Amino acid sequence: TKGQGADIVYGLTICCGDILEKDCKSCISTKFPNNKGATIWYYYCTLKYHNLDFFGQIDCDTVFFTNTPENMNTNQLIRQKKGEWLAQLVGQASVNAQMFSTEDFDVGDNYKLHGLVQCPRDLSSIDCMKCLNDSIRFIPKCCDLSKGVQIFSATCDLRFETIYHKKLVDN
């Protein structure tokens, strides 16, 4: 938070939990525009700022997604198990102090999906879970069969892909 009265601005940055702090700081410091309010998604970080206080508020209506063009196995059992895996990730993140969780899902066909879900720590556990579950419900609309999906709302991040970014996940 910076400023007073009509000149106040509230800001929040969220860096992907699996990157180094220096990479996070670099992403944030080089990507900051001069608007009154915005949510900007980059691969390693999200930048959100506004002249209204949004801390602790959930916003799952603002959504950005990307997905890989390569599709996974369309087997119904695999899709069901993928849903259970994502639900487990959400449950873990919502009770974790870091509001962050990663886990692998063995799809078969000689590959794994590496999942990551994350909320900002100013959210309650319930709001974190709601936001991430909304992201899961968005998957059938955009990218149900994709091997790689990244869904970023203004409040939380959900991603799974075949590429594993190990940097800090194991620490």
Short mmCIF file of N, CA and C in Angstrom, two decimals:
data_model
loop_
_atom_site.label_atom_id
_atom_site.label_comp_id
_atom_site.label_asym_id
_atom_site.label_seq_id
_atom_site.Cartn_x
_atom_site.Cartn_y
_atom_site.Cartn_z
N THR A 1 0.85 -1.17 0.00
CA THR A 1 0.00 0.00 0.00
C THR A 1 0.89 1.23 0.00
N LYS A 2 0.53 2.19 -0.83
CA LYS A 2 1.33 3.40 -0.96
C LYS A 2 0.40 4.59 -1.20
N GLY A 3 0.69 5.72 -0.57
CA GLY A 3 -0.06 6.94 -0.79
C GLY A 3 -1.15 7.14 0.24
N GLN A 4 -1.92 8.23 0.05
CA GLN A 4 -3.00 8.57 0.97
C GLN A 4 -4.19 9.10 0.19
N GLY A 5 -5.38 8.96 0.78
CA GLY A 5 -6.59 9.51 0.19
C GLY A 5 -6.81 9.06 -1.24
N ALA A 6 -7.05 10.04 -2.13
CA ALA A 6 -7.32 9.73 -3.54
C ALA A 6 -6.08 9.22 -4.27
N ASP A 7 -4.91 9.38 -3.67
CA ASP A 7 -3.66 8.96 -4.30
C ASP A 7 -3.15 7.62 -3.79
N ILE A 8 -4.00 6.85 -3.12
CA ILE A 8 -3.57 5.56 -2.56
C ILE A 8 -3.62 4.48 -3.64
N VAL A 9 -2.69 3.57 -3.57
CA VAL A 9 -2.68 2.42 -4.47
C VAL A 9 -2.34 1.18 -3.64
N TYR A 10 -3.02 0.07 -3.93
CA TYR A 10 -2.78 -1.20 -3.27
C TYR A 10 -2.13 -2.11 -4.29
N GLY A 11 -1.08 -2.80 -3.90
CA GLY A 11 -0.38 -3.66 -4.84
C GLY A 11 -0.09 -5.03 -4.26
N LEU A 12 -0.05 -6.02 -5.10
CA LEU A 12 0.24 -7.39 -4.70
C LEU A 12 0.99 -8.05 -5.83
N THR A 13 2.06 -8.71 -5.51
CA THR A 13 2.76 -9.52 -6.50
C THR A 13 2.74 -10.96 -6.03
N ILE A 14 2.58 -11.85 -6.96
CA ILE A 14 2.60 -13.28 -6.66
C ILE A 14 3.59 -13.91 -7.62
N CYS A 15 4.63 -14.49 -7.07
CA CYS A 15 5.59 -15.19 -7.92
C CYS A 15 5.34 -16.68 -7.81
N CYS A 16 5.54 -17.36 -8.89
CA CYS A 16 5.39 -18.80 -8.91
C CYS A 16 6.27 -19.41 -7.83
N GLY A 17 5.73 -20.30 -7.04
CA GLY A 17 6.45 -20.85 -5.90
C GLY A 17 7.65 -21.70 -6.25
N ASP A 18 7.83 -21.99 -7.53
CA ASP A 18 8.96 -22.85 -7.91
C ASP A 18 10.08 -22.07 -8.59
N ILE A 19 10.14 -20.74 -8.39
CA ILE A 19 11.24 -19.97 -8.96
C ILE A 19 12.08 -19.33 -7.87
N LEU A 20 13.26 -18.91 -8.22
CA LEU A 20 14.16 -18.26 -7.28
C LEU A 20 13.69 -16.84 -6.99
N GLU A 21 13.99 -16.35 -5.78
CA GLU A 21 13.58 -15.01 -5.38
C GLU A 21 14.11 -13.94 -6.33
N LYS A 22 15.34 -14.08 -6.77
CA LYS A 22 15.93 -13.08 -7.69
C LYS A 22 15.17 -13.03 -9.01
N ASP A 23 14.69 -14.19 -9.49
CA ASP A 23 13.91 -14.21 -10.73
C ASP A 23 12.55 -13.53 -10.54
N CYS A 24 11.98 -13.72 -9.36
CA CYS A 24 10.72 -13.07 -9.03
C CYS A 24 10.90 -11.55 -9.01
N LYS A 25 11.92 -11.09 -8.31
CA LYS A 25 12.17 -9.64 -8.21
C LYS A 25 12.44 -9.04 -9.59
N SER A 26 13.16 -9.75 -10.41
CA SER A 26 13.45 -9.27 -11.76
C SER A 26 12.17 -9.16 -12.59
N CYS A 27 11.32 -10.15 -12.49
CA CYS A 27 10.06 -10.14 -13.23
C CYS A 27 9.22 -8.93 -12.82
N ILE A 28 9.09 -8.72 -11.53
CA ILE A 28 8.25 -7.64 -11.02
C ILE A 28 8.82 -6.27 -11.37
N SER A 29 10.11 -6.09 -11.18
CA SER A 29 10.70 -4.77 -11.38
C SER A 29 10.73 -4.33 -12.84
N THR A 30 10.70 -5.27 -13.77
CA THR A 30 10.79 -4.90 -15.18
C THR A 30 9.43 -4.86 -15.89
N LYS A 31 8.36 -5.24 -15.22
CA LYS A 31 7.07 -5.38 -15.90
C LYS A 31 5.97 -4.45 -15.36
N PHE A 32 6.29 -3.42 -14.60
CA PHE A 32 5.31 -2.60 -13.90
C PHE A 32 4.85 -1.40 -14.73
N PRO A 33 3.63 -1.40 -15.29
CA PRO A 33 3.13 -0.24 -16.04
C PRO A 33 2.59 0.85 -15.10
N ASN A 34 2.11 1.95 -15.64
CA ASN A 34 1.67 3.11 -14.85
C ASN A 34 0.15 3.29 -14.84
N ASN A 35 -0.62 2.24 -14.79
CA ASN A 35 -2.08 2.33 -14.75
C ASN A 35 -2.57 2.43 -13.32
N LYS A 36 -3.89 2.79 -13.13
CA LYS A 36 -4.48 2.84 -11.80
C LYS A 36 -4.83 1.45 -11.29
N GLY A 37 -5.07 0.53 -12.18
CA GLY A 37 -5.40 -0.82 -11.77
C GLY A 37 -5.18 -1.80 -12.89
N ALA A 38 -4.65 -2.95 -12.55
CA ALA A 38 -4.42 -3.98 -13.56
C ALA A 38 -4.04 -5.29 -12.88
N THR A 39 -4.26 -6.36 -13.58
CA THR A 39 -3.70 -7.66 -13.21
C THR A 39 -2.94 -8.13 -14.44
N ILE A 40 -1.68 -8.41 -14.25
CA ILE A 40 -0.82 -8.80 -15.36
C ILE A 40 -0.20 -10.15 -15.04
N TRP A 41 -0.33 -11.10 -15.95
CA TRP A 41 0.22 -12.43 -15.73
C TRP A 41 1.45 -12.63 -16.59
N TYR A 42 2.50 -13.09 -15.97
CA TYR A 42 3.70 -13.52 -16.66
C TYR A 42 3.94 -14.96 -16.22
N TYR A 43 4.84 -15.64 -16.88
CA TYR A 43 5.07 -17.04 -16.54
C TYR A 43 5.52 -17.20 -15.09
N TYR A 44 6.43 -16.35 -14.64
CA TYR A 44 6.99 -16.51 -13.30
C TYR A 44 6.32 -15.66 -12.23
N CYS A 45 5.51 -14.70 -12.61
CA CYS A 45 4.91 -13.85 -11.58
C CYS A 45 3.62 -13.23 -12.08
N THR A 46 2.83 -12.78 -11.13
CA THR A 46 1.61 -12.03 -11.40
C THR A 46 1.74 -10.70 -10.69
N LEU A 47 1.33 -9.65 -11.35
CA LEU A 47 1.37 -8.32 -10.77
C LEU A 47 -0.05 -7.80 -10.74
N LYS A 48 -0.50 -7.37 -9.57
CA LYS A 48 -1.85 -6.83 -9.43
C LYS A 48 -1.76 -5.56 -8.62
N TYR A 49 -2.35 -4.51 -9.14
CA TYR A 49 -2.40 -3.28 -8.36
C TYR A 49 -3.67 -2.53 -8.72
N HIS A 50 -4.13 -1.71 -7.79
CA HIS A 50 -5.38 -0.99 -7.99
C HIS A 50 -5.45 0.15 -6.99
N ASN A 51 -6.30 1.14 -7.29
CA ASN A 51 -6.50 2.22 -6.34
C ASN A 51 -7.57 1.86 -5.30
N LEU A 52 -8.16 0.68 -5.38
CA LEU A 52 -9.09 0.17 -4.38
C LEU A 52 -8.46 -1.00 -3.65
N ASP A 53 -8.77 -1.13 -2.38
CA ASP A 53 -8.19 -2.21 -1.55
C ASP A 53 -8.79 -3.55 -1.96
N PHE A 54 -7.97 -4.45 -2.45
CA PHE A 54 -8.43 -5.78 -2.87
C PHE A 54 -7.87 -6.89 -2.00
N PHE A 55 -7.08 -6.56 -0.98
CA PHE A 55 -6.46 -7.59 -0.16
C PHE A 55 -7.53 -8.42 0.55
N GLY A 56 -7.36 -9.73 0.51
CA GLY A 56 -8.29 -10.65 1.14
C GLY A 56 -9.58 -10.84 0.37
N GLN A 57 -9.69 -10.22 -0.80
CA GLN A 57 -10.89 -10.33 -1.63
C GLN A 57 -10.65 -11.36 -2.74
N ILE A 58 -11.66 -12.13 -3.02
CA ILE A 58 -11.53 -13.15 -4.06
C ILE A 58 -12.07 -12.59 -5.38
N ASP A 59 -11.34 -12.82 -6.46
CA ASP A 59 -11.77 -12.40 -7.80
C ASP A 59 -11.44 -13.54 -8.76
N CYS A 60 -12.43 -14.37 -9.01
CA CYS A 60 -12.23 -15.50 -9.93
C CYS A 60 -12.88 -15.23 -11.28
N ASP A 61 -13.41 -14.03 -11.47
CA ASP A 61 -14.04 -13.69 -12.74
C ASP A 61 -13.02 -13.27 -13.79
N THR A 62 -11.90 -12.70 -13.34
CA THR A 62 -10.85 -12.30 -14.26
C THR A 62 -9.93 -13.49 -14.46
N VAL A 63 -9.98 -14.11 -15.62
CA VAL A 63 -9.24 -15.36 -15.86
C VAL A 63 -8.47 -15.26 -17.18
N PHE A 64 -7.24 -15.74 -17.13
CA PHE A 64 -6.40 -15.85 -18.31
C PHE A 64 -5.90 -17.29 -18.36
N PHE A 65 -5.91 -17.91 -19.53
CA PHE A 65 -5.41 -19.28 -19.61
C PHE A 65 -4.57 -19.47 -20.86
N THR A 66 -3.68 -20.42 -20.76
CA THR A 66 -2.92 -20.90 -21.92
C THR A 66 -2.90 -22.42 -21.83
N ASN A 67 -2.75 -23.04 -22.96
CA ASN A 67 -2.64 -24.50 -22.95
C ASN A 67 -1.78 -24.95 -24.12
N THR A 68 -1.20 -26.12 -23.97
CA THR A 68 -0.39 -26.68 -25.04
C THR A 68 -1.31 -27.32 -26.08
N PRO A 69 -0.92 -27.32 -27.33
CA PRO A 69 -1.77 -27.91 -28.35
C PRO A 69 -1.78 -29.44 -28.32
N GLU A 70 -0.82 -30.03 -27.64
CA GLU A 70 -0.73 -31.49 -27.58
C GLU A 70 -1.73 -32.04 -26.58
N ASN A 71 -2.52 -33.01 -27.01
CA ASN A 71 -3.54 -33.59 -26.14
C ASN A 71 -3.05 -34.84 -25.44
N MET A 72 -3.69 -35.12 -24.30
CA MET A 72 -3.36 -36.32 -23.53
C MET A 72 -4.36 -37.43 -23.86
N ASN A 73 -4.15 -38.55 -23.22
CA ASN A 73 -5.01 -39.71 -23.34
C ASN A 73 -6.45 -39.30 -23.02
N THR A 74 -7.39 -39.70 -23.85
CA THR A 74 -8.79 -39.32 -23.63
C THR A 74 -9.55 -40.35 -22.79
N ASN A 75 -8.86 -41.32 -22.27
CA ASN A 75 -9.47 -42.34 -21.44
C ASN A 75 -10.24 -41.68 -20.28
N GLN A 76 -11.50 -42.05 -20.11
CA GLN A 76 -12.35 -41.46 -19.07
C GLN A 76 -11.78 -41.68 -17.67
N LEU A 77 -11.21 -42.84 -17.41
CA LEU A 77 -10.63 -43.12 -16.10
C LEU A 77 -9.45 -42.18 -15.82
N ILE A 78 -8.61 -41.95 -16.82
CA ILE A 78 -7.47 -41.03 -16.67
C ILE A 78 -7.99 -39.62 -16.37
N ARG A 79 -9.01 -39.19 -17.07
CA ARG A 79 -9.57 -37.86 -16.85
C ARG A 79 -10.17 -37.74 -15.46
N GLN A 80 -10.83 -38.81 -14.99
CA GLN A 80 -11.39 -38.80 -13.64
C GLN A 80 -10.27 -38.71 -12.60
N LYS A 81 -9.23 -39.51 -12.78
CA LYS A 81 -8.11 -39.51 -11.84
C LYS A 81 -7.37 -38.17 -11.87
N LYS A 82 -7.30 -37.54 -13.04
CA LYS A 82 -6.69 -36.21 -13.13
C LYS A 82 -7.50 -35.22 -12.28
N GLY A 83 -8.82 -35.32 -12.34
CA GLY A 83 -9.68 -34.46 -11.52
C GLY A 83 -9.46 -34.68 -10.04
N GLU A 84 -9.32 -35.94 -9.63
CA GLU A 84 -9.05 -36.26 -8.22
C GLU A 84 -7.69 -35.72 -7.80
N TRP A 85 -6.70 -35.84 -8.67
CA TRP A 85 -5.36 -35.32 -8.41
C TRP A 85 -5.39 -33.80 -8.21
N LEU A 86 -6.09 -33.10 -9.09
CA LEU A 86 -6.19 -31.64 -8.96
C LEU A 86 -6.91 -31.25 -7.67
N ALA A 87 -7.96 -31.99 -7.32
CA ALA A 87 -8.69 -31.71 -6.07
C ALA A 87 -7.78 -31.91 -4.86
N GLN A 88 -6.92 -32.91 -4.92
CA GLN A 88 -5.97 -33.15 -3.83
C GLN A 88 -4.97 -32.00 -3.73
N LEU A 89 -4.48 -31.51 -4.86
CA LEU A 89 -3.57 -30.36 -4.86
C LEU A 89 -4.24 -29.14 -4.22
N VAL A 90 -5.49 -28.90 -4.57
CA VAL A 90 -6.24 -27.77 -4.02
C VAL A 90 -6.36 -27.91 -2.50
N GLY A 91 -6.72 -29.10 -2.05
CA GLY A 91 -6.84 -29.33 -0.61
C GLY A 91 -5.54 -29.08 0.13
N GLN A 92 -4.43 -29.51 -0.45
CA GLN A 92 -3.13 -29.30 0.18
C GLN A 92 -2.76 -27.82 0.23
N ALA A 93 -2.97 -27.11 -0.85
CA ALA A 93 -2.60 -25.68 -0.90
C ALA A 93 -3.44 -24.86 0.06
N SER A 94 -4.71 -25.19 0.20
CA SER A 94 -5.60 -24.37 1.02
C SER A 94 -5.30 -24.47 2.51
N VAL A 95 -4.59 -25.52 2.93
CA VAL A 95 -4.25 -25.65 4.35
C VAL A 95 -2.76 -25.43 4.61
N ASN A 96 -1.99 -25.22 3.56
CA ASN A 96 -0.56 -24.98 3.67
C ASN A 96 -0.33 -23.50 3.96
N ALA A 97 0.57 -23.18 4.89
CA ALA A 97 0.85 -21.78 5.23
C ALA A 97 1.33 -20.98 4.03
N GLN A 98 1.99 -21.64 3.09
CA GLN A 98 2.46 -20.95 1.89
C GLN A 98 1.37 -20.84 0.81
N MET A 99 0.25 -21.51 1.03
CA MET A 99 -0.85 -21.56 0.06
C MET A 99 -0.34 -21.98 -1.32
N PHE A 100 0.44 -23.04 -1.32
CA PHE A 100 1.14 -23.51 -2.51
C PHE A 100 1.27 -25.02 -2.41
N SER A 101 1.07 -25.71 -3.52
CA SER A 101 1.24 -27.16 -3.51
C SER A 101 1.64 -27.64 -4.90
N THR A 102 2.50 -28.65 -4.92
CA THR A 102 2.90 -29.30 -6.18
C THR A 102 2.82 -30.81 -6.01
N GLU A 103 2.55 -31.48 -7.09
CA GLU A 103 2.55 -32.95 -7.07
C GLU A 103 2.51 -33.45 -8.51
N ASP A 104 3.05 -34.64 -8.71
CA ASP A 104 3.05 -35.26 -10.04
C ASP A 104 1.87 -36.21 -10.19
N PHE A 105 1.45 -36.39 -11.42
CA PHE A 105 0.39 -37.31 -11.78
C PHE A 105 0.90 -38.19 -12.92
N ASP A 106 1.02 -39.48 -12.67
CA ASP A 106 1.51 -40.41 -13.68
C ASP A 106 0.35 -40.77 -14.61
N VAL A 107 0.39 -40.24 -15.80
CA VAL A 107 -0.68 -40.44 -16.78
C VAL A 107 -0.53 -41.78 -17.49
N GLY A 108 0.65 -42.33 -17.49
CA GLY A 108 0.95 -43.48 -18.33
C GLY A 108 1.49 -42.95 -19.65
N ASP A 109 1.49 -43.74 -20.67
CA ASP A 109 1.99 -43.30 -21.97
C ASP A 109 3.37 -42.64 -21.87
N ASN A 110 4.16 -43.06 -20.89
CA ASN A 110 5.54 -42.58 -20.70
C ASN A 110 5.66 -41.09 -20.37
N TYR A 111 4.68 -40.54 -19.68
CA TYR A 111 4.85 -39.16 -19.22
C TYR A 111 4.06 -38.91 -17.95
N LYS A 112 4.46 -37.86 -17.26
CA LYS A 112 3.79 -37.41 -16.05
C LYS A 112 3.37 -35.96 -16.25
N LEU A 113 2.31 -35.59 -15.54
CA LEU A 113 1.95 -34.19 -15.44
C LEU A 113 2.48 -33.67 -14.11
N HIS A 114 3.05 -32.49 -14.14
CA HIS A 114 3.56 -31.84 -12.93
C HIS A 114 2.59 -30.71 -12.61
N GLY A 115 1.94 -30.81 -11.47
CA GLY A 115 0.92 -29.84 -11.11
C GLY A 115 1.39 -28.85 -10.06
N LEU A 116 0.85 -27.65 -10.14
CA LEU A 116 1.17 -26.59 -9.19
C LEU A 116 -0.08 -25.73 -9.02
N VAL A 117 -0.47 -25.50 -7.78
CA VAL A 117 -1.56 -24.58 -7.48
C VAL A 117 -1.08 -23.61 -6.41
N GLN A 118 -1.62 -22.39 -6.45
CA GLN A 118 -1.11 -21.36 -5.55
C GLN A 118 -2.14 -20.25 -5.37
N CYS A 119 -2.21 -19.73 -4.14
CA CYS A 119 -3.02 -18.56 -3.81
C CYS A 119 -2.14 -17.55 -3.09
N PRO A 120 -2.52 -16.28 -3.12
CA PRO A 120 -1.78 -15.31 -2.31
C PRO A 120 -2.10 -15.54 -0.83
N ARG A 121 -1.16 -15.25 0.03
CA ARG A 121 -1.34 -15.55 1.45
C ARG A 121 -2.29 -14.60 2.17
N ASP A 122 -2.81 -13.59 1.49
CA ASP A 122 -3.80 -12.72 2.13
C ASP A 122 -5.21 -13.30 2.04
N LEU A 123 -5.38 -14.41 1.34
CA LEU A 123 -6.68 -15.07 1.24
C LEU A 123 -6.89 -16.03 2.40
N SER A 124 -8.14 -16.25 2.75
CA SER A 124 -8.46 -17.30 3.72
C SER A 124 -8.34 -18.65 3.03
N SER A 125 -8.24 -19.70 3.82
CA SER A 125 -8.18 -21.06 3.26
C SER A 125 -9.42 -21.36 2.42
N ILE A 126 -10.57 -20.93 2.91
CA ILE A 126 -11.83 -21.19 2.20
C ILE A 126 -11.84 -20.48 0.85
N ASP A 127 -11.40 -19.21 0.82
CA ASP A 127 -11.38 -18.47 -0.44
C ASP A 127 -10.35 -19.03 -1.41
N CYS A 128 -9.22 -19.48 -0.88
CA CYS A 128 -8.21 -20.12 -1.72
C CYS A 128 -8.80 -21.37 -2.39
N MET A 129 -9.46 -22.19 -1.59
CA MET A 129 -10.06 -23.41 -2.12
C MET A 129 -11.14 -23.08 -3.15
N LYS A 130 -11.96 -22.07 -2.87
CA LYS A 130 -13.01 -21.68 -3.81
C LYS A 130 -12.40 -21.23 -5.14
N CYS A 131 -11.39 -20.39 -5.07
CA CYS A 131 -10.77 -19.87 -6.29
C CYS A 131 -10.16 -21.01 -7.12
N LEU A 132 -9.41 -21.88 -6.48
CA LEU A 132 -8.78 -22.99 -7.20
C LEU A 132 -9.81 -23.96 -7.76
N ASN A 133 -10.87 -24.22 -7.01
CA ASN A 133 -11.93 -25.09 -7.52
C ASN A 133 -12.64 -24.45 -8.72
N ASP A 134 -12.81 -23.12 -8.69
CA ASP A 134 -13.36 -22.43 -9.86
C ASP A 134 -12.45 -22.62 -11.07
N SER A 135 -11.15 -22.60 -10.84
CA SER A 135 -10.20 -22.82 -11.94
C SER A 135 -10.32 -24.23 -12.49
N ILE A 136 -10.48 -25.21 -11.62
CA ILE A 136 -10.67 -26.59 -12.07
C ILE A 136 -11.94 -26.70 -12.91
N ARG A 137 -13.01 -26.03 -12.48
CA ARG A 137 -14.26 -26.07 -13.24
C ARG A 137 -14.13 -25.38 -14.61
N PHE A 138 -13.14 -24.53 -14.76
CA PHE A 138 -12.91 -23.84 -16.03
C PHE A 138 -12.24 -24.76 -17.06
N ILE A 139 -11.54 -25.79 -16.61
CA ILE A 139 -10.77 -26.67 -17.50
C ILE A 139 -11.62 -27.29 -18.61
N PRO A 140 -12.80 -27.86 -18.33
CA PRO A 140 -13.58 -28.44 -19.43
C PRO A 140 -13.99 -27.42 -20.50
N LYS A 141 -14.06 -26.15 -20.13
CA LYS A 141 -14.46 -25.10 -21.08
C LYS A 141 -13.32 -24.70 -22.01
N CYS A 142 -12.09 -24.91 -21.55
CA CYS A 142 -10.95 -24.39 -22.34
C CYS A 142 -10.01 -25.46 -22.85
N CYS A 143 -9.79 -26.48 -22.07
CA CYS A 143 -8.59 -27.26 -22.37
C CYS A 143 -8.57 -28.62 -21.67
N ASP A 144 -9.68 -29.30 -21.67
CA ASP A 144 -9.83 -30.54 -20.91
C ASP A 144 -8.81 -31.61 -21.27
N LEU A 145 -8.45 -31.72 -22.54
CA LEU A 145 -7.57 -32.80 -22.96
C LEU A 145 -6.10 -32.38 -23.09
N SER A 146 -5.79 -31.13 -22.88
CA SER A 146 -4.42 -30.64 -23.07
C SER A 146 -3.45 -31.25 -22.07
N LYS A 147 -2.24 -31.52 -22.54
CA LYS A 147 -1.18 -32.01 -21.65
C LYS A 147 -0.62 -30.90 -20.77
N GLY A 148 -0.81 -29.67 -21.18
CA GLY A 148 -0.32 -28.54 -20.41
C GLY A 148 -1.36 -27.45 -20.33
N VAL A 149 -1.67 -27.01 -19.11
CA VAL A 149 -2.68 -25.98 -18.89
C VAL A 149 -2.17 -25.03 -17.82
N GLN A 150 -2.37 -23.75 -18.06
CA GLN A 150 -2.09 -22.74 -17.05
C GLN A 150 -3.32 -21.85 -16.96
N ILE A 151 -3.93 -21.81 -15.78
CA ILE A 151 -5.10 -20.97 -15.56
C ILE A 151 -4.75 -19.99 -14.46
N PHE A 152 -4.81 -18.72 -14.82
CA PHE A 152 -4.49 -17.66 -13.86
C PHE A 152 -5.74 -16.82 -13.66
N SER A 153 -6.23 -16.76 -12.44
CA SER A 153 -7.29 -15.80 -12.14
C SER A 153 -6.61 -14.61 -11.46
N ALA A 154 -7.38 -13.58 -11.17
CA ALA A 154 -6.80 -12.43 -10.48
C ALA A 154 -6.44 -12.80 -9.04
N THR A 155 -6.87 -13.99 -8.60
CA THR A 155 -6.64 -14.39 -7.21
C THR A 155 -5.79 -15.64 -7.05
N CYS A 156 -5.80 -16.57 -7.98
CA CYS A 156 -5.07 -17.82 -7.78
C CYS A 156 -4.53 -18.36 -9.10
N ASP A 157 -3.61 -19.30 -8.99
CA ASP A 157 -2.99 -19.92 -10.17
C ASP A 157 -3.13 -21.44 -10.09
N LEU A 158 -3.40 -22.04 -11.23
CA LEU A 158 -3.42 -23.50 -11.35
C LEU A 158 -2.70 -23.83 -12.64
N ARG A 159 -1.78 -24.77 -12.56
CA ARG A 159 -1.10 -25.20 -13.79
C ARG A 159 -0.72 -26.66 -13.68
N PHE A 160 -0.72 -27.32 -14.82
CA PHE A 160 -0.11 -28.64 -14.93
C PHE A 160 0.48 -28.75 -16.31
N GLU A 161 1.60 -29.41 -16.39
CA GLU A 161 2.29 -29.55 -17.67
C GLU A 161 3.29 -30.69 -17.58
N THR A 162 3.80 -31.10 -18.71
CA THR A 162 4.76 -32.20 -18.74
C THR A 162 6.17 -31.71 -18.42
N ILE A 163 6.39 -30.41 -18.45
CA ILE A 163 7.69 -29.83 -18.12
C ILE A 163 7.74 -29.56 -16.63
N TYR A 164 8.83 -29.92 -16.00
CA TYR A 164 8.99 -29.75 -14.56
C TYR A 164 10.01 -28.66 -14.28
N HIS A 165 9.58 -27.64 -13.55
CA HIS A 165 10.47 -26.53 -13.18
C HIS A 165 10.89 -26.75 -11.73
N LYS A 166 12.00 -27.38 -11.53
CA LYS A 166 12.43 -27.85 -10.23
C LYS A 166 12.95 -26.76 -9.30
N LYS A 167 13.40 -25.63 -9.79
CA LYS A 167 14.18 -24.63 -9.07
C LYS A 167 14.01 -24.64 -7.56
N LEU A 168 12.81 -24.36 -7.06
CA LEU A 168 12.63 -24.29 -5.61
C LEU A 168 11.62 -25.29 -5.06
N VAL A 169 10.96 -26.02 -5.92
CA VAL A 169 9.89 -26.89 -5.48
C VAL A 169 10.35 -27.88 -4.42
N ASP A 170 11.53 -28.43 -4.57
CA ASP A 170 12.00 -29.45 -3.63
C ASP A 170 12.58 -28.87 -2.34
N ASN A 171 12.76 -27.56 -2.27
CA ASN A 171 13.36 -26.95 -1.06
C ASN A 171 12.34 -26.70 0.02
#
